[in-house]
Short mmCIF file of C-alpha atoms in Angstrom, two decimals:
data_model
loop_
_atom_site.label_atom_id
_atom_site.label_comp_id
_atom_site.label_asym_id
_atom_site.label_seq_id
_atom_site.Cartn_x
_atom_site.Cartn_y
_atom_site.Cartn_z
CA UNK A 6 16.33 3.13 -25.24
CA UNK A 7 16.86 -0.22 -27.00
CA UNK A 8 17.21 -3.21 -24.71
CA UNK A 9 17.94 -6.86 -25.56
CA UNK A 10 17.10 -9.60 -23.06
CA UNK A 11 18.86 -12.92 -23.68
CA UNK A 12 17.25 -16.09 -22.30
CA UNK A 13 13.97 -16.86 -20.56
CA UNK A 14 13.30 -19.54 -17.91
CA UNK A 15 10.45 -18.30 -15.75
CA UNK A 16 8.70 -15.36 -17.45
CA UNK A 17 10.99 -12.94 -15.60
CA UNK A 18 12.30 -11.38 -18.81
CA UNK A 19 8.81 -11.17 -20.30
CA UNK A 20 7.52 -9.29 -17.26
CA UNK A 21 10.57 -7.02 -17.30
CA UNK A 22 9.98 -6.37 -20.99
CA UNK A 23 6.37 -5.36 -20.26
CA UNK A 24 7.53 -2.99 -17.54
CA UNK A 25 10.16 -1.42 -19.79
CA UNK A 26 7.68 -1.06 -22.63
CA UNK A 27 5.26 0.71 -20.25
CA UNK A 28 8.11 3.20 -19.78
CA UNK A 29 8.34 3.57 -23.59
CA UNK A 30 11.53 1.61 -24.24
CA UNK A 31 12.08 -0.78 -27.15
CA UNK A 32 12.69 -4.33 -25.90
CA UNK A 33 13.37 -7.66 -27.60
CA UNK A 34 13.84 -11.16 -26.15
CA UNK A 35 15.95 -13.87 -27.76
CA UNK A 36 15.55 -17.31 -26.17
CA UNK A 37 14.35 -20.88 -26.66
CA UNK A 38 11.11 -20.27 -24.73
CA UNK A 39 12.29 -22.89 -22.21
CA UNK A 40 11.09 -26.22 -23.56
CA UNK A 41 7.54 -27.23 -22.57
CA UNK A 42 6.87 -23.88 -20.83
CA UNK A 43 6.70 -22.09 -24.21
CA UNK A 44 7.33 -18.53 -23.02
CA UNK A 45 6.90 -15.83 -25.69
CA UNK A 46 10.08 -14.61 -27.42
CA UNK A 47 10.84 -12.20 -30.28
CA UNK A 48 13.73 -14.20 -31.70
CA UNK A 49 13.41 -17.95 -31.17
CA UNK A 50 16.47 -20.18 -30.91
CA UNK A 51 14.34 -23.23 -30.07
CA UNK A 52 16.02 -26.32 -31.62
CA UNK A 53 12.98 -27.43 -33.57
CA UNK A 54 14.83 -29.77 -35.95
CA UNK A 55 16.45 -31.85 -33.23
CA UNK A 56 13.37 -31.82 -30.98
CA UNK A 57 10.57 -32.20 -33.54
CA UNK A 58 11.95 -34.33 -36.40
CA UNK A 59 11.76 -37.99 -35.31
CA UNK A 60 14.71 -39.09 -37.47
CA UNK A 61 16.95 -36.26 -36.24
CA UNK A 62 15.91 -36.88 -32.63
CA UNK A 63 16.92 -40.53 -33.06
CA UNK A 64 20.19 -39.54 -34.75
CA UNK A 65 20.97 -37.12 -31.93
CA UNK A 66 20.41 -39.85 -29.33
CA UNK A 67 22.84 -42.14 -31.13
CA UNK A 68 25.50 -39.43 -31.46
CA UNK A 69 25.13 -38.49 -27.81
CA UNK A 70 25.40 -42.09 -26.68
CA UNK A 71 28.49 -42.77 -28.80
CA UNK A 72 30.31 -39.43 -28.85
CA UNK A 73 28.56 -37.30 -26.19
CA UNK A 74 27.63 -34.80 -28.92
CA UNK A 75 24.29 -33.03 -28.46
CA UNK A 76 23.11 -31.49 -31.72
CA UNK A 77 20.28 -29.67 -29.90
CA UNK A 78 22.91 -27.51 -28.25
CA UNK A 79 24.60 -26.92 -31.58
CA UNK A 80 21.30 -25.94 -33.23
CA UNK A 81 20.55 -23.35 -30.54
CA UNK A 82 23.95 -21.77 -31.05
CA UNK A 83 23.63 -21.74 -34.84
CA UNK A 84 20.20 -20.13 -34.62
CA UNK A 85 21.62 -17.44 -32.31
CA UNK A 86 24.50 -16.86 -34.74
CA UNK A 87 22.04 -16.37 -37.59
CA UNK A 88 20.26 -13.67 -35.57
CA UNK A 89 23.47 -11.77 -34.70
CA UNK A 90 23.17 -9.26 -37.59
CA UNK A 91 19.83 -8.15 -36.10
CA UNK A 92 21.16 -7.90 -32.54
CA UNK A 93 23.11 -4.65 -32.95
CA UNK A 94 23.14 -1.17 -31.43
CA UNK A 95 21.27 -1.96 -28.21
CA UNK A 96 21.85 0.34 -25.25
CA UNK A 97 21.76 -2.61 -22.85
CA UNK A 98 22.03 -6.38 -23.25
CA UNK A 99 21.12 -8.59 -20.29
CA UNK A 100 21.79 -12.32 -19.98
CA UNK A 101 19.40 -14.25 -17.73
CA UNK A 102 22.16 -16.74 -16.91
CA UNK A 103 25.76 -17.41 -17.93
CA UNK A 104 24.33 -20.22 -20.10
CA UNK A 105 21.58 -18.02 -21.55
CA UNK A 106 22.16 -19.18 -25.14
CA UNK A 107 22.04 -22.84 -23.99
CA UNK A 108 24.73 -24.02 -26.39
CA UNK A 109 28.22 -25.41 -25.87
CA UNK A 110 30.27 -23.10 -23.59
CA UNK A 111 33.01 -22.55 -26.19
CA UNK A 112 30.34 -21.60 -28.75
CA UNK A 113 28.64 -19.31 -26.18
CA UNK A 114 31.92 -17.45 -25.69
CA UNK A 115 32.28 -16.91 -29.42
CA UNK A 116 28.68 -15.71 -29.81
CA UNK A 117 28.66 -13.53 -26.69
CA UNK A 118 31.95 -11.89 -27.62
CA UNK A 119 30.38 -10.78 -30.90
CA UNK A 120 27.15 -9.74 -29.15
CA UNK A 121 28.94 -7.66 -26.51
CA UNK A 122 31.17 -5.97 -29.08
CA UNK A 123 28.28 -4.80 -31.25
CA UNK A 124 26.24 -3.30 -28.40
CA UNK A 125 26.84 -0.68 -25.69
CA UNK A 126 26.42 -2.10 -22.16
CA UNK A 127 26.11 -5.70 -21.02
CA UNK A 128 24.77 -7.22 -17.80
CA UNK A 129 24.41 -10.64 -16.19
CA UNK A 130 21.34 -11.54 -14.15
CA UNK A 131 21.76 -14.38 -11.66
CA UNK A 132 18.27 -15.68 -10.96
CA UNK A 133 18.81 -19.42 -10.84
CA UNK A 134 21.51 -22.06 -10.89
CA UNK A 135 24.90 -20.72 -11.97
CA UNK A 136 28.55 -21.35 -11.15
CA UNK A 137 28.95 -19.28 -7.94
CA UNK A 138 25.51 -20.37 -6.69
CA UNK A 139 26.28 -24.07 -7.04
CA UNK A 140 29.75 -23.53 -5.52
CA UNK A 141 28.15 -21.90 -2.48
CA UNK A 142 25.50 -24.59 -2.09
CA UNK A 143 28.06 -27.38 -2.28
CA UNK A 144 29.73 -25.92 0.83
CA UNK A 145 26.52 -26.81 2.71
CA UNK A 146 26.81 -23.86 5.10
CA UNK A 147 23.13 -22.83 5.09
CA UNK A 148 19.98 -24.37 6.55
CA UNK A 149 19.29 -26.09 3.26
CA UNK A 150 19.36 -25.53 -0.50
CA UNK A 151 18.20 -27.22 -3.67
CA UNK A 152 21.34 -29.38 -3.35
CA UNK A 153 20.37 -30.68 0.10
CA UNK A 154 18.87 -33.95 -1.26
CA UNK A 155 22.12 -34.60 -3.17
CA UNK A 156 24.32 -33.79 -0.17
CA UNK A 157 22.28 -36.25 1.89
CA UNK A 158 22.24 -38.96 -0.78
CA UNK A 159 25.02 -39.04 -3.38
CA UNK A 160 23.06 -41.65 -5.36
CA UNK A 161 20.98 -38.72 -6.65
CA UNK A 162 23.94 -37.36 -8.61
CA UNK A 163 22.40 -38.24 -11.97
CA UNK A 164 19.35 -36.13 -11.10
CA UNK A 165 21.65 -33.15 -10.57
CA UNK A 166 23.58 -33.24 -13.84
CA UNK A 167 22.08 -29.89 -14.89
CA UNK A 168 23.15 -28.23 -11.63
CA UNK A 169 26.59 -29.78 -11.39
CA UNK A 170 27.59 -28.91 -14.95
CA UNK A 171 28.19 -25.36 -13.71
CA UNK A 172 31.16 -26.64 -11.70
CA UNK A 173 32.80 -28.13 -14.79
CA UNK A 174 35.84 -26.36 -16.20
CA UNK A 175 34.14 -25.27 -19.44
CA UNK A 176 31.07 -23.75 -17.72
CA UNK A 177 33.25 -22.14 -15.03
CA UNK A 178 35.37 -20.62 -17.78
CA UNK A 179 32.22 -19.31 -19.50
CA UNK A 180 31.04 -17.64 -16.28
CA UNK A 181 34.46 -16.04 -15.73
CA UNK A 182 34.51 -14.84 -19.35
CA UNK A 183 31.11 -13.18 -18.95
CA UNK A 184 32.16 -11.60 -15.64
CA UNK A 185 35.14 -10.04 -17.42
CA UNK A 186 32.89 -8.54 -20.09
CA UNK A 187 29.71 -7.32 -18.38
CA UNK A 188 29.28 -3.93 -16.70
CA UNK A 189 27.50 -5.39 -13.69
CA UNK A 190 25.94 -8.54 -12.20
CA UNK A 191 22.43 -8.40 -10.71
CA UNK A 192 20.63 -10.95 -8.52
CA UNK A 193 16.87 -11.48 -8.37
CA UNK A 194 16.21 -12.71 -4.82
CA UNK A 195 17.79 -13.68 -1.51
CA UNK A 196 18.64 -17.22 -2.63
CA UNK A 197 21.24 -15.58 -4.90
CA UNK A 198 21.97 -12.46 -2.85
CA UNK A 199 23.21 -14.56 0.08
CA UNK A 200 25.93 -16.31 -2.01
CA UNK A 201 26.68 -13.10 -3.97
CA UNK A 202 26.40 -10.58 -1.17
CA UNK A 203 28.32 -7.88 -3.05
CA UNK A 204 25.87 -7.80 -5.98
CA UNK A 205 22.76 -5.64 -6.37
CA UNK A 206 19.41 -7.29 -5.67
CA UNK A 207 16.48 -6.26 -7.87
CA UNK A 208 13.33 -8.27 -7.03
CA UNK A 209 11.52 -10.23 -9.72
CA UNK A 210 9.05 -8.12 -11.72
CA UNK A 211 5.40 -9.23 -11.69
CA UNK A 212 2.89 -7.72 -14.10
CA UNK A 213 0.27 -6.60 -11.60
CA UNK A 214 -1.92 -5.25 -14.40
CA UNK A 215 -2.05 -8.53 -16.32
CA UNK A 216 -2.19 -10.78 -13.23
CA UNK A 217 -5.27 -9.67 -11.37
CA UNK A 218 -6.11 -10.20 -7.73
CA UNK A 219 -8.98 -12.69 -7.46
CA UNK A 220 -10.80 -12.28 -4.14
CA UNK A 221 -12.66 -15.33 -2.88
CA UNK A 222 -14.60 -16.70 0.05
CA UNK A 223 -14.37 -20.33 1.11
CA UNK A 224 -17.82 -21.80 1.67
CA UNK A 225 -17.28 -25.48 1.00
CA UNK A 226 -13.94 -27.09 0.14
CA UNK A 227 -10.38 -25.79 0.32
CA UNK A 228 -8.63 -26.25 -3.03
CA UNK A 229 -4.90 -27.06 -2.94
CA UNK A 230 -2.74 -26.95 -6.08
CA UNK A 231 0.59 -28.72 -6.74
CA UNK A 232 2.25 -28.23 -10.13
CA UNK A 233 5.15 -30.63 -10.64
CA UNK A 234 8.09 -30.18 -13.01
CA UNK A 235 9.71 -33.59 -13.36
CA UNK A 236 13.13 -32.10 -14.09
CA UNK A 237 13.22 -30.11 -10.84
CA UNK A 238 10.90 -31.95 -8.44
CA UNK A 239 13.77 -33.33 -6.32
CA UNK A 240 15.37 -29.88 -6.05
CA UNK A 241 12.07 -28.32 -5.03
CA UNK A 242 11.29 -31.00 -2.45
CA UNK A 243 8.03 -31.92 -4.17
CA UNK A 244 7.86 -35.30 -2.45
CA UNK A 245 7.41 -33.56 0.92
CA UNK A 246 4.29 -31.89 -0.46
CA UNK A 247 3.06 -35.13 -2.01
CA UNK A 248 3.36 -37.03 1.27
CA UNK A 249 1.71 -34.20 3.20
CA UNK A 250 -1.20 -34.11 0.73
CA UNK A 251 -1.84 -37.83 1.15
CA UNK A 252 -2.23 -37.29 4.88
CA UNK A 253 -4.38 -34.18 4.38
CA UNK A 254 -6.69 -35.99 1.95
CA UNK A 255 -7.28 -38.82 4.44
CA UNK A 256 -7.68 -36.40 7.33
CA UNK A 257 -10.17 -33.99 5.73
CA UNK A 258 -11.82 -35.96 2.92
CA UNK A 259 -14.40 -33.86 1.09
CA UNK A 260 -13.33 -30.71 2.91
CA UNK A 261 -10.37 -30.47 0.52
CA UNK A 262 -9.85 -30.82 -3.24
CA UNK A 263 -6.35 -31.43 -4.54
CA UNK A 264 -5.26 -30.49 -8.08
CA UNK A 265 -1.99 -31.89 -9.44
CA UNK A 266 -0.29 -31.25 -12.79
CA UNK A 267 2.97 -32.36 -14.42
CA UNK A 268 5.15 -30.52 -16.98
CA UNK A 269 2.38 -28.17 -18.06
CA UNK A 270 2.92 -25.28 -20.54
CA UNK A 271 2.88 -21.92 -18.79
CA UNK A 272 -0.35 -20.60 -20.38
CA UNK A 273 -2.22 -23.73 -19.26
CA UNK A 274 -0.51 -23.89 -15.87
CA UNK A 275 -1.72 -20.44 -14.81
CA UNK A 276 -5.33 -21.31 -15.64
CA UNK A 277 -5.24 -24.60 -13.72
CA UNK A 278 -4.40 -23.00 -10.40
CA UNK A 279 -6.97 -20.25 -10.87
CA UNK A 280 -9.51 -21.91 -8.55
CA UNK A 281 -6.94 -22.88 -5.94
CA UNK A 282 -6.83 -21.29 -2.51
CA UNK A 283 -3.44 -22.76 -1.58
CA UNK A 284 -0.49 -23.29 -3.94
CA UNK A 285 2.44 -25.57 -3.02
CA UNK A 286 5.60 -24.24 -4.65
CA UNK A 287 8.95 -25.35 -3.22
CA UNK A 288 10.66 -26.34 0.01
CA UNK A 289 14.39 -25.64 -0.39
CA UNK A 290 14.42 -21.84 -0.73
CA UNK A 291 14.76 -18.68 1.35
CA UNK A 292 12.77 -16.40 -0.96
CA UNK A 293 10.06 -16.81 -3.58
CA UNK A 294 10.58 -17.98 -7.12
CA UNK A 295 8.56 -16.75 -10.06
CA UNK A 296 5.65 -19.19 -9.90
CA UNK A 297 5.15 -18.35 -6.22
CA UNK A 298 5.09 -14.61 -6.88
CA UNK A 299 2.49 -14.90 -9.63
CA UNK A 300 0.30 -17.04 -7.38
CA UNK A 301 0.69 -14.50 -4.56
CA UNK A 302 -0.32 -11.74 -6.97
CA UNK A 303 -3.59 -13.58 -7.53
CA UNK A 304 -4.17 -13.74 -3.77
CA UNK A 305 -3.26 -17.39 -3.20
CA UNK A 306 -1.62 -18.67 -0.04
CA UNK A 307 1.70 -20.04 -1.25
CA UNK A 308 3.95 -22.54 0.51
CA UNK A 309 7.41 -21.42 -0.58
CA UNK A 310 10.59 -19.79 0.70
CA UNK A 311 9.90 -17.22 3.44
CA UNK A 312 12.82 -17.61 5.80
CA UNK A 313 13.93 -15.17 8.49
CA UNK A 314 16.28 -13.51 6.00
CA UNK A 315 13.30 -12.76 3.74
CA UNK A 316 11.17 -11.43 6.60
CA UNK A 317 13.97 -9.16 7.78
CA UNK A 318 14.90 -7.91 4.31
CA UNK A 319 11.35 -6.73 3.60
CA UNK A 320 10.58 -5.72 7.22
CA UNK A 321 7.47 -7.90 7.37
CA UNK A 322 5.35 -8.15 10.52
CA UNK A 323 2.63 -10.46 9.13
CA UNK A 324 2.72 -13.52 6.90
CA UNK A 325 2.42 -12.93 3.16
CA UNK A 326 3.10 -16.61 2.41
CA UNK A 327 3.96 -19.78 4.32
CA UNK A 328 7.58 -20.76 4.82
CA UNK A 329 7.76 -24.32 3.50
CA UNK A 330 10.21 -26.65 5.26
CA UNK A 331 11.48 -30.16 4.41
CA UNK A 332 9.30 -31.65 7.14
CA UNK A 333 6.08 -33.51 6.31
CA UNK A 334 4.61 -33.16 9.81
CA UNK A 335 5.22 -29.41 9.75
CA UNK A 336 3.57 -29.08 6.32
CA UNK A 337 0.56 -31.10 7.51
CA UNK A 338 0.30 -28.89 10.58
CA UNK A 339 0.39 -25.67 8.53
CA UNK A 340 -2.10 -26.98 5.97
CA UNK A 341 -4.43 -28.24 8.72
CA UNK A 342 -4.45 -24.84 10.40
CA UNK A 343 -5.45 -23.13 7.16
CA UNK A 344 -8.14 -25.71 6.33
CA UNK A 345 -9.63 -25.32 9.80
CA UNK A 346 -9.30 -21.52 9.71
CA UNK A 347 -10.30 -20.52 6.16
CA UNK A 348 -10.56 -16.86 7.14
CA UNK A 349 -6.77 -16.95 7.53
CA UNK A 350 -6.42 -18.08 3.92
CA UNK A 351 -8.37 -15.02 2.81
CA UNK A 352 -6.32 -12.70 5.04
CA UNK A 353 -2.92 -14.02 3.91
CA UNK A 354 -4.03 -13.90 0.28
CA UNK A 355 -4.89 -10.20 0.58
CA UNK A 356 -1.56 -9.45 2.25
CA UNK A 357 0.24 -11.41 -0.47
CA UNK A 358 -1.26 -9.21 -3.18
CA UNK A 359 -0.37 -6.04 -1.27
CA UNK A 360 3.20 -7.28 -0.87
CA UNK A 361 3.54 -8.00 -4.61
CA UNK A 362 2.20 -4.56 -5.52
CA UNK A 363 4.65 -2.90 -3.14
CA UNK A 364 7.82 -4.90 -3.80
CA UNK A 365 7.43 -6.57 -7.22
CA UNK A 366 5.34 -4.27 -9.43
CA UNK A 367 6.73 -4.69 -12.94
CA UNK A 368 6.96 -0.98 -13.77
CA UNK A 369 8.66 -0.11 -10.47
CA UNK A 370 11.10 -2.99 -11.02
CA UNK A 371 11.77 -1.87 -14.60
CA UNK A 372 12.69 1.55 -13.21
CA UNK A 373 15.16 -0.10 -10.84
CA UNK A 374 16.79 -1.95 -13.73
CA UNK A 375 17.10 1.27 -15.72
CA UNK A 376 18.75 2.91 -12.75
CA UNK A 377 21.28 0.08 -12.30
CA UNK A 378 21.90 -0.02 -16.05
CA UNK A 379 22.32 3.75 -15.79
CA UNK A 380 19.81 4.28 -18.61
CA UNK A 381 17.15 6.25 -16.68
#
C-alpha cells in the first residue's frame, strides 16, 4: 500500500513510517521538519527563504508588523502546492493536525481539497493542540491542562497565541472542513481521547528496535535531565521542575548532577539525555507525550503525565513513570525518594521499557493504523 503522512511535530509520523515500512508498505512524509527539531521528511515544505535569507526575514517582519501578513506561512503553502503533482494515488493520507500544512487556513483548504480528491482515503490524527482540544480545555472541567496557567493568569495570553488561534473562525472552519472530508479521526493518547471520547485511540508508535534499552546501575551520582522548549515551557509547567531542581541541588549537592538544554535539535537532544537516570518532561498532562515515551524506552524514570485515567486504561499495578503534578513540594518529595532509593530508579526504568514494548511498539502500532484505515 502507498501511504502519505502530512506533517511532523514530534517524530510520531517518522516512527509510524518505520513501522509501516517494516510491514512492506511504501510511505512518504511531507512536512516542514518542525523548525529547530529538524525531523526527517521526504518532501520538505520548510520556508527556507523567509527563515534563512536575512533580507527576506527583515522584510517579513515589516510586513507582519504593518499588515499582519506572514510570508513564511505563504511559502509553506506554495511549496506544498508545488509538490501536489507528486502526491497522487495514495491508498491513505493522514494529517497530523488540522493545520498540518502550516499555512493560512484558506490556503490549507484549497490545498487539502486537491490532495483529498487525488487520493483514496483520508484521515485526521489529533495528537496535540487542535480546535476541539482547546475548546475542551477552555471549559476548565478537568484537574488541569496545558491551558491551566492561562486560566489562572490572563496576562499570559500572548504566550498562548499558538493555542488560541484554533478557536478563531478561520481555524475552526478549517477543522470543520477537514472533518467533512476525512474517513475517520484518530487520537494518540488520553489527553485527546478524553475530549474526543467517541474517536479511536491508537497509542504513539515508538521504534523499539532503533531506541535501545540502556540498563544502568547507580554507583555515584543521580543524573537528572530537563530539556526546555522556550515556545512551550509555560504549557508544560517547566518552571515547577526548575524550582524543584534548585531545591534538590542544594539538598543533595554532589549526589546529583543536573543537565539542562534549551531548543535543541532532536538528534542532539536524544544524545544529551543518554546518561540521565531521571528525565523531567511535563506537568500538565494525563498521559505521556512523545519525548517521554522515547525516554521510557531507554529505561529512564520520566516525570510526566500518569494520571488515574492512564493507570486504569492500561491496567497498571506498578509505576512505569512518575505522575508529575504542578506542585514543587510534591516534585521535590518524589525526586528525593528516588535519589535516596536508587534501586527504585532501576526498577521503574525496567518496567518503563517493558510497558513501551507492550503498548507502543512501532510495528504493532502500525498494524493498528492499517486496521483502522482498513488497509490490512
